[in-house]
Coordinates of C-alpha atoms in Angstrom, one line a residue:
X432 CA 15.8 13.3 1.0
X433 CA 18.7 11.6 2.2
X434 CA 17.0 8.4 3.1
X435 CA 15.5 8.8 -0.6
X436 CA 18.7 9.1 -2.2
X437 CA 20.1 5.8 -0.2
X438 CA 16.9 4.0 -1.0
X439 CA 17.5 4.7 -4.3
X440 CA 21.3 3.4 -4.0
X441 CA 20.0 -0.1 -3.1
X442 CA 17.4 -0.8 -5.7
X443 CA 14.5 0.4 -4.2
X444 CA 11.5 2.2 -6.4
X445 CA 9.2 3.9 -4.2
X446 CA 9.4 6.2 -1.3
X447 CA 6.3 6.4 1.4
X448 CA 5.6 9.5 3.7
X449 CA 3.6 7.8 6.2
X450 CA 1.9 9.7 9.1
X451 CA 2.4 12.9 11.1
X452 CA 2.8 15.3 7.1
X453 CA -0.8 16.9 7.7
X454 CA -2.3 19.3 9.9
X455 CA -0.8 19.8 13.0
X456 CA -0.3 16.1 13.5
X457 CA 2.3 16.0 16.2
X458 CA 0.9 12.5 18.1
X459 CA -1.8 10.3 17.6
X460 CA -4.2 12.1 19.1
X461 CA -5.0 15.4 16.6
X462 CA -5.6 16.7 13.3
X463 CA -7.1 13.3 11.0
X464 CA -9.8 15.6 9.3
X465 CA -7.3 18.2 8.5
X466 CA -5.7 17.0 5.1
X467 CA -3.0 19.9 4.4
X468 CA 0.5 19.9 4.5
X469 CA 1.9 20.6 8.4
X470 CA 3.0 24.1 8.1
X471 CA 6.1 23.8 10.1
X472 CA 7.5 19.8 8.8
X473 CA 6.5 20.7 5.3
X474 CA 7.2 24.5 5.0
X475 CA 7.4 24.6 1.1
X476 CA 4.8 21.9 0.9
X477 CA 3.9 18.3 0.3
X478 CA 4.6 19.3 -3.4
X479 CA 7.8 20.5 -3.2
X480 CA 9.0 17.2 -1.3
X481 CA 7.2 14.9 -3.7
X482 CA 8.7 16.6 -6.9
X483 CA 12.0 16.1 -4.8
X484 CA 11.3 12.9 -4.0
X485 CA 10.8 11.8 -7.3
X486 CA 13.6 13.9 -8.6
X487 CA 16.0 11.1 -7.3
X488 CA 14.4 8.6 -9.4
X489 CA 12.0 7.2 -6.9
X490 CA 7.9 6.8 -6.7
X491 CA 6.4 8.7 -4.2
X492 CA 3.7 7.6 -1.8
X493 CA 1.5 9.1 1.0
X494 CA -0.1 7.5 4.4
X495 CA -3.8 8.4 4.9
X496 CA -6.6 7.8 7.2
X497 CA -9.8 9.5 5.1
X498 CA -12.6 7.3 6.9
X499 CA -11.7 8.9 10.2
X500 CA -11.7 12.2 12.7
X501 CA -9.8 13.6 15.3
X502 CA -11.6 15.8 18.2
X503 CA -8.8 17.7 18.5
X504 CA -9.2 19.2 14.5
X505 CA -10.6 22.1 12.7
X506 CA -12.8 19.6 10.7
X507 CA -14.6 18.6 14.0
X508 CA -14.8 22.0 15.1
X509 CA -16.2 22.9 12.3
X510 CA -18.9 20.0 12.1
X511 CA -18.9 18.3 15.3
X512 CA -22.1 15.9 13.7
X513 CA -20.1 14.5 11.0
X514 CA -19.1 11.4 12.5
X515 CA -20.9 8.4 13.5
X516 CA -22.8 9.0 16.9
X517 CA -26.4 8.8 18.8
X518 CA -27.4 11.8 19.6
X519 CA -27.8 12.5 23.5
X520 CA -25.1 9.7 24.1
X521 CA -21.4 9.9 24.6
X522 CA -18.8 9.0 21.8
X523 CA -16.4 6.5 22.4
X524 CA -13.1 7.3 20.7
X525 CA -10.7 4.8 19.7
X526 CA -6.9 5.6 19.4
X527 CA -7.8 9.1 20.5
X528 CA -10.4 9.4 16.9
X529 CA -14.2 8.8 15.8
X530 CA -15.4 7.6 12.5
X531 CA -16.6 9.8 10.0
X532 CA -20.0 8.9 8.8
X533 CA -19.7 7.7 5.7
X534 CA -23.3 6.9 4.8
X535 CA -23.8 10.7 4.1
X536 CA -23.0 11.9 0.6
X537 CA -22.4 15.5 2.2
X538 CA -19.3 14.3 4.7
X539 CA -17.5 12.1 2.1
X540 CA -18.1 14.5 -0.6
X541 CA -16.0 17.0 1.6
X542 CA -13.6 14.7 2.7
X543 CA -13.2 13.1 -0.9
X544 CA -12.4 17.0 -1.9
X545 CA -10.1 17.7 0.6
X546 CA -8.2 13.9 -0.4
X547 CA -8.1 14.7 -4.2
X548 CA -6.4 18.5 -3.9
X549 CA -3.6 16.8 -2.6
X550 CA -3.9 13.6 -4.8
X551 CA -4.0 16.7 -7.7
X552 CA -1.1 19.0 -6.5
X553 CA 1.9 16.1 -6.1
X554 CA 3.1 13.8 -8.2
X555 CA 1.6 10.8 -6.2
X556 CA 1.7 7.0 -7.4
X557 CA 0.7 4.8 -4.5
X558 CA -1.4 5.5 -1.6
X559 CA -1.4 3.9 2.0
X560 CA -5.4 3.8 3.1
X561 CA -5.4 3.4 6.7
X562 CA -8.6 2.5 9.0
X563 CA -7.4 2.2 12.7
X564 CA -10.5 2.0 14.5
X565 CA -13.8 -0.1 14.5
X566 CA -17.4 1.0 14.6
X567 CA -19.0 2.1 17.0
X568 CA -22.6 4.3 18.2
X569 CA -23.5 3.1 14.6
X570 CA -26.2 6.0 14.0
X571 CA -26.4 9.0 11.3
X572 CA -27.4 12.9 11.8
X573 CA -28.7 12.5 8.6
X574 CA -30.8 10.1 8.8
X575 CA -34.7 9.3 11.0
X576 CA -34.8 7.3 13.8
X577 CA -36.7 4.5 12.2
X578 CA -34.0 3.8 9.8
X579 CA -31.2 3.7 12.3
X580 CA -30.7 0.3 10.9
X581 CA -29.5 1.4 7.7
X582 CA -26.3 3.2 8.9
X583 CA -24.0 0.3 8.7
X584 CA -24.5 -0.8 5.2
X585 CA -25.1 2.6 4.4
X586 CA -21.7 3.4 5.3
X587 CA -19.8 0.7 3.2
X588 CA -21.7 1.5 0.3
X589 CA -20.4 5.1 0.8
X590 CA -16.5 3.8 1.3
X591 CA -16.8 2.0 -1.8
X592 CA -18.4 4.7 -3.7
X593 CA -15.0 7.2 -2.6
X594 CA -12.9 4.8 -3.7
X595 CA -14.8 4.0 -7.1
X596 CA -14.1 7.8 -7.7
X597 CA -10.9 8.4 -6.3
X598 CA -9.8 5.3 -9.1
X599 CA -11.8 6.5 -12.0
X600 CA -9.9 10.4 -11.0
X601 CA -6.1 9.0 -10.2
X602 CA -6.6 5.2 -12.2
X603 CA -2.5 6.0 -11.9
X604 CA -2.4 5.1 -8.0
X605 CA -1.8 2.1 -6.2
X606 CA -3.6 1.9 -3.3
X607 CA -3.0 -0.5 -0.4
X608 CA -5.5 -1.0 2.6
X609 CA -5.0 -1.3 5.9
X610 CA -7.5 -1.7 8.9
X611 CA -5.1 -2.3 12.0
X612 CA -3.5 -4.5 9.8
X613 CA -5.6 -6.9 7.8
X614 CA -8.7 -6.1 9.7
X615 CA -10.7 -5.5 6.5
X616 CA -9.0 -7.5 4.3
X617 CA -11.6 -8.8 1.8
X618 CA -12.7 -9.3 -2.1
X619 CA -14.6 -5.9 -1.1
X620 CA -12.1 -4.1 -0.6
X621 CA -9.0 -5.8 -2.6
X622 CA -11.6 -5.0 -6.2
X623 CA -10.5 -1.1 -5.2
X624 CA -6.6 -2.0 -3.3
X625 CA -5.3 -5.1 -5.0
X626 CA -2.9 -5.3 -2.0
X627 CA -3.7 -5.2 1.6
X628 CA -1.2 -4.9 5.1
X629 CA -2.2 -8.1 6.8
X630 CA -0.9 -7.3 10.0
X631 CA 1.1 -4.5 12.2
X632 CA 2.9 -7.2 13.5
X633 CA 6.2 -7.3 11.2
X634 CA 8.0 -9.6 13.0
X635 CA 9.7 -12.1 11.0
X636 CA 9.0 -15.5 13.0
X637 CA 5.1 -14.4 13.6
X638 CA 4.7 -13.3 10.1
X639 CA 5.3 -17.3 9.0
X640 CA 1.6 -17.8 10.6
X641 CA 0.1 -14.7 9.5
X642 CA 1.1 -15.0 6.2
X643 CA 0.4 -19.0 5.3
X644 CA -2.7 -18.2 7.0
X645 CA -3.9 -15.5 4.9
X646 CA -2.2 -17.3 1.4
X647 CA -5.6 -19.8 2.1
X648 CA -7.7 -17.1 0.9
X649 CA -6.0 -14.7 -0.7
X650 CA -2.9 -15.2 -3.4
X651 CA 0.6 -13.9 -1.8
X652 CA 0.4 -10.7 -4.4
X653 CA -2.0 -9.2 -2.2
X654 CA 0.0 -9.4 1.2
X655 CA 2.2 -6.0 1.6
X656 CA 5.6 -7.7 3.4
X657 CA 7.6 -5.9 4.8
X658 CA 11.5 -5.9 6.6
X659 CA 11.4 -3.7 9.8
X660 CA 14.3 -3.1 12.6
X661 CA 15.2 -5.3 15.6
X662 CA 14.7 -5.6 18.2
X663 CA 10.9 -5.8 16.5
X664 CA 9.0 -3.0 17.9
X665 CA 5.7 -5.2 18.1
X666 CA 7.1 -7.9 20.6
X667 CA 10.8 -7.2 20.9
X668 CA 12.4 -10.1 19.4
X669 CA 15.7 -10.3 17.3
X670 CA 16.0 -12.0 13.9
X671 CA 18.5 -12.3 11.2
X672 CA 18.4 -9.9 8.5
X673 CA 18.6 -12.8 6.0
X674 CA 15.4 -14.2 7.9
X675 CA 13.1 -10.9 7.9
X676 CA 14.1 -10.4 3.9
X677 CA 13.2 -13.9 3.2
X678 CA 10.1 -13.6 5.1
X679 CA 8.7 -10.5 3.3
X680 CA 10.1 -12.4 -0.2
X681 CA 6.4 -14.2 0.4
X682 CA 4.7 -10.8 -0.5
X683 CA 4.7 -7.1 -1.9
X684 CA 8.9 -6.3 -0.9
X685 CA 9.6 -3.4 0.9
X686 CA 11.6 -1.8 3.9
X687 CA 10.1 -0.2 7.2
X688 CA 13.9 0.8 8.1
X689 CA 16.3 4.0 8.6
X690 CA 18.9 2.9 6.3
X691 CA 20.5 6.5 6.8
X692 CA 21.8 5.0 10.1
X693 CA 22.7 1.3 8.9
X694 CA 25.8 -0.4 8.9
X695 CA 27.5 -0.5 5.8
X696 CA 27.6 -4.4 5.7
X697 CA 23.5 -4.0 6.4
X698 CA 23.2 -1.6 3.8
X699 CA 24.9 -4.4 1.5
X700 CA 22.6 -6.9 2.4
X701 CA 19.7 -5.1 2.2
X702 CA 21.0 -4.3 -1.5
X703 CA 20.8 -7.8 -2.2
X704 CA 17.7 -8.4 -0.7
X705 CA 15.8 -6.0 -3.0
X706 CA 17.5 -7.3 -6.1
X707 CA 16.5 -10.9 -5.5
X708 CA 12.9 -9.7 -4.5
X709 CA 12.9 -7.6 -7.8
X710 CA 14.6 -11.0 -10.0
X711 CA 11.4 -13.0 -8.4
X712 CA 8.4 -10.5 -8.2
X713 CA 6.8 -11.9 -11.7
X714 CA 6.7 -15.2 -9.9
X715 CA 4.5 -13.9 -6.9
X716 CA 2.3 -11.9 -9.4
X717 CA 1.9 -14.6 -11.8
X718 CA 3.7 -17.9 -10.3
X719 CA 2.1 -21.1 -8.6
X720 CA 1.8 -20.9 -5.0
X721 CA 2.9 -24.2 -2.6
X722 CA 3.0 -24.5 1.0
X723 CA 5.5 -26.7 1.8
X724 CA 5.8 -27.0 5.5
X725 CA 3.3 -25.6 7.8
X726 CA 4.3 -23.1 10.5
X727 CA 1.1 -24.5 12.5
X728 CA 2.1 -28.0 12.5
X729 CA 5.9 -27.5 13.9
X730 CA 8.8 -25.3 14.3
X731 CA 9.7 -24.7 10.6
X732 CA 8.2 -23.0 7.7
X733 CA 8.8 -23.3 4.0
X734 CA 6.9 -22.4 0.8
X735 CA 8.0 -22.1 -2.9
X736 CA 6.7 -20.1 -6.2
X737 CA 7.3 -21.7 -9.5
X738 CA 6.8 -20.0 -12.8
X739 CA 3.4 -21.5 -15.2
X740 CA 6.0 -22.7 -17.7
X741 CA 8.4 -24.4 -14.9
X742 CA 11.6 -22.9 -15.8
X743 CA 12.0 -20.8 -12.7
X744 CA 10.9 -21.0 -8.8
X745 CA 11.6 -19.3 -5.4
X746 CA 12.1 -21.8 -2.7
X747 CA 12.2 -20.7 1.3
X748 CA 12.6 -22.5 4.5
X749 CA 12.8 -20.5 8.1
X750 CA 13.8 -22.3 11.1
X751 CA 12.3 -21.7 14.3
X752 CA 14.1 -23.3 17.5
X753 CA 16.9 -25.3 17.1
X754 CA 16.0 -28.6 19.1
X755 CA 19.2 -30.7 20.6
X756 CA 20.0 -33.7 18.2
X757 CA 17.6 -33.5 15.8
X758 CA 18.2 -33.6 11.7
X759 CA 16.0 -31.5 9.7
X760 CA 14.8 -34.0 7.1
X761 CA 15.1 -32.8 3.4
X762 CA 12.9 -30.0 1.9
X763 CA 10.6 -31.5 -1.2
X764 CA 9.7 -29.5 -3.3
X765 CA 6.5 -29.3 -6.2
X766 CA 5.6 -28.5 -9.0
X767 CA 8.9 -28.6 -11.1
X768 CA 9.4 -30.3 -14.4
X769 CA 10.4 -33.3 -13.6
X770 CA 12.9 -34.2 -16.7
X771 CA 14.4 -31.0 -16.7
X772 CA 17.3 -29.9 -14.5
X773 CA 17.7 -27.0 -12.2
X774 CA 20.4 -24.5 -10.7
X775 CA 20.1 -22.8 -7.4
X776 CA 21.1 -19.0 -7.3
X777 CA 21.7 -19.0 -4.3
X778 CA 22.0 -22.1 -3.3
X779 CA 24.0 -25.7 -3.2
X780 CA 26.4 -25.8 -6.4
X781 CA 25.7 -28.1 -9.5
X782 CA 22.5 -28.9 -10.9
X783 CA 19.3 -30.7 -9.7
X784 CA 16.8 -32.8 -11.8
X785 CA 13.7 -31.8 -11.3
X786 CA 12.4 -35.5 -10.3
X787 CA 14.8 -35.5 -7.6
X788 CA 14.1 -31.8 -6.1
X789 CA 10.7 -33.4 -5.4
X790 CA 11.2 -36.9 -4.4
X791 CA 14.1 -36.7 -2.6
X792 CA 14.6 -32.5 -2.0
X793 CA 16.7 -30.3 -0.7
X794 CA 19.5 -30.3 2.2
X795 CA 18.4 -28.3 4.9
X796 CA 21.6 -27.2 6.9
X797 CA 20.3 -24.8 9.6
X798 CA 21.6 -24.7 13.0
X799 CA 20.7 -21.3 14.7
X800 CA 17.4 -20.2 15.8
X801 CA 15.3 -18.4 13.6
X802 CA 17.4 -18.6 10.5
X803 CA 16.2 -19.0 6.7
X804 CA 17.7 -20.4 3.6
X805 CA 16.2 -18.9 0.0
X806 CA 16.9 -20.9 -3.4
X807 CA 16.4 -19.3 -6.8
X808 CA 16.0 -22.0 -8.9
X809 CA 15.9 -21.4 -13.1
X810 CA 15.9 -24.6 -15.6
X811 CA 18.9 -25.5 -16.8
X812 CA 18.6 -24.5 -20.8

């Protein structure tokens, strides 16, 4: 509640309990089956915090993991056939869990019960779908030998028929996928989560190739961006604030932080961060998208949105390295009308013509590694 109440302080909308609320949940390795409040974190309920939770003025949100099992649950206990396995063989776990088997109506027919009391009982608006594990011992108790070879297909079919009914019950909730990242990131699965967590890996500098790479396919409103703590916990390195907001400026905004235990002058930042990502969300929902600069073809990354009607744009650069005597050249941008004239919020003072912005660009003044510069630009009326 007190992180809520800060959160709320700088701007931000929604508030997510990720994992570890359910069962007994205490480490990775019990309790996904067991979709009830933990007795002892959530003594008065997951109700009672989400009506808290929202009390404050914020969304609330939920982390679960539906397709899968834990050994160690009373769901397994109770129905030890219920995931995915060959009979006679051994089951291979992954991150301590099995897969439920999906391609029978019985198991997700329970498990979409035991999802929807608690979708029903708390005033829940967006929902994390997690899916940390890959098939494997792709065979069905309920189904004959000979059509072993269904179970696969069988098994998608029955993911997208729980999430078919879990939107035509709670059409109200956002849900975002996640498989290890963006391991299932797909038109399959964006028709029932129209945004997707491309990658675990929140570090700011990787994300530059992660998340050009995926803008080829998909459009940037899809990719859930995040700023998390350094040193990054993935792989350790330390980036700018400035950098990591930018960065996640390129998706769906949020924080993966304690801000309860932030510096005041962090706090600040971070205030300003989520105000520019909330001035400049309508252009990644409904903006052009240009890649500027590759962060496969050098050390440097930049990308800009601009509005259909031309009057506004987002325009980032990120640095990698800084390389001995070298002048970064001028960023050029596209897509702007080129008679009209331009301010930058933040930015260089004065105003820009539009013709020159993309002939000429830009001045690019970094000189630290892995910082970032971010330009607001609105036409000049």
């Amino acid at each position: 509640l007190e992180l809520a109440v800060k959160a709320k302080g700088i701007g931000l909308e929604q508030f997510v309990l990720d994992d570890g609320w359910f069962g007994a949940r205490n480490s990775s390795n019990s309790s996904l089956g067991d979709w009830f409040a933990h007795p002892v974190k959530l003594p008065q309920g997951l109700t009672a915090l989400a009506e808290r939770i929202t009390a404050t003025g914020l969304q609330f949100g939920l982390w679960i993991e539906p397709e899968m099992i834990s050994p160690d649950s009373k769901l397994y206990r109770q129905h030890p056939d219920w995931c995915l396995h060959i009979n006679g063989r051994g089951r291979t776990e992954g991150r301590n869990q099995l897969v439920l088997d999906f391609s029978r109506e019985e198991v997700a027919d329970a498990i979409y019960e035991r999802i929807a009391v608690i979708l029903r009982s708390a005033p829940v608006s967006y929902v994390k779908w997690d899916m940390n594990r890959s098939l494997t011992e792709v065979a069905s108790a309920g189904r004959a030998p000979e059509r072993q070879g269904e179970t696969a297909h069988r098994y998608q079919l029955g993911v997208y028929a729980f999430m078919e009914r879990l939107h035509c019950e709670f059409p109200h909730i956002l849900f975002e996928g996640c498989a290890g990242g963006g391991g299932r990131y797909d038109p399959g699965i964006l028709h029932y989560m129209p945004q997707v967590w491309c990658s675990d890996n929140s570090d700011a500098i990787s994300r530059l190739r992660i998340q050009h790479g995926t803008s080829l396919v998909y459009p940037p409103c899809t990719m859930g961006a995040h700023v998390s703590e350094v040193p990054n916990h993935q792989i350790g390195r330390v980036t700018p604030l400035s950098t990591r907001g930018h960065v996640a400026l390129a998706g769906q905004f949020g924080l993966e932080m304690d801000i309860t235990r932030s510096a005041p002058e962090v706090v600040s930042a971070l205030a300003g961060l989520v105000a520019l990502a909330k001035q400049t969300r309508g252009l990644l929902r409904h903006g052009d998208h240009y890649r500027l600069v590759s962060p496969f073809d050098g050390n440097r990354a930049a990308w800009m949105l601009v509005s259909r009607d031309r009057d506004e744009a987002l325009v980032v650069f990120v640095l990698g390295l800084v390389e001995p005597n070298r002048v970064l050249p001028r960023l050029k941008l596209r897509g702007l009308d080129p008679g009209a004239r331009y301010r930058c919020e933040p930015g260089p003072a004065g105003e820009w013509p539009g013709d020159q912005l993309m002939t000429l660009g830009l001045p690019v003044t970094l000189k630290q590694d892995f910082t970032s510069l971010a330009w607001h630009l609105r036409k000049v009326p």
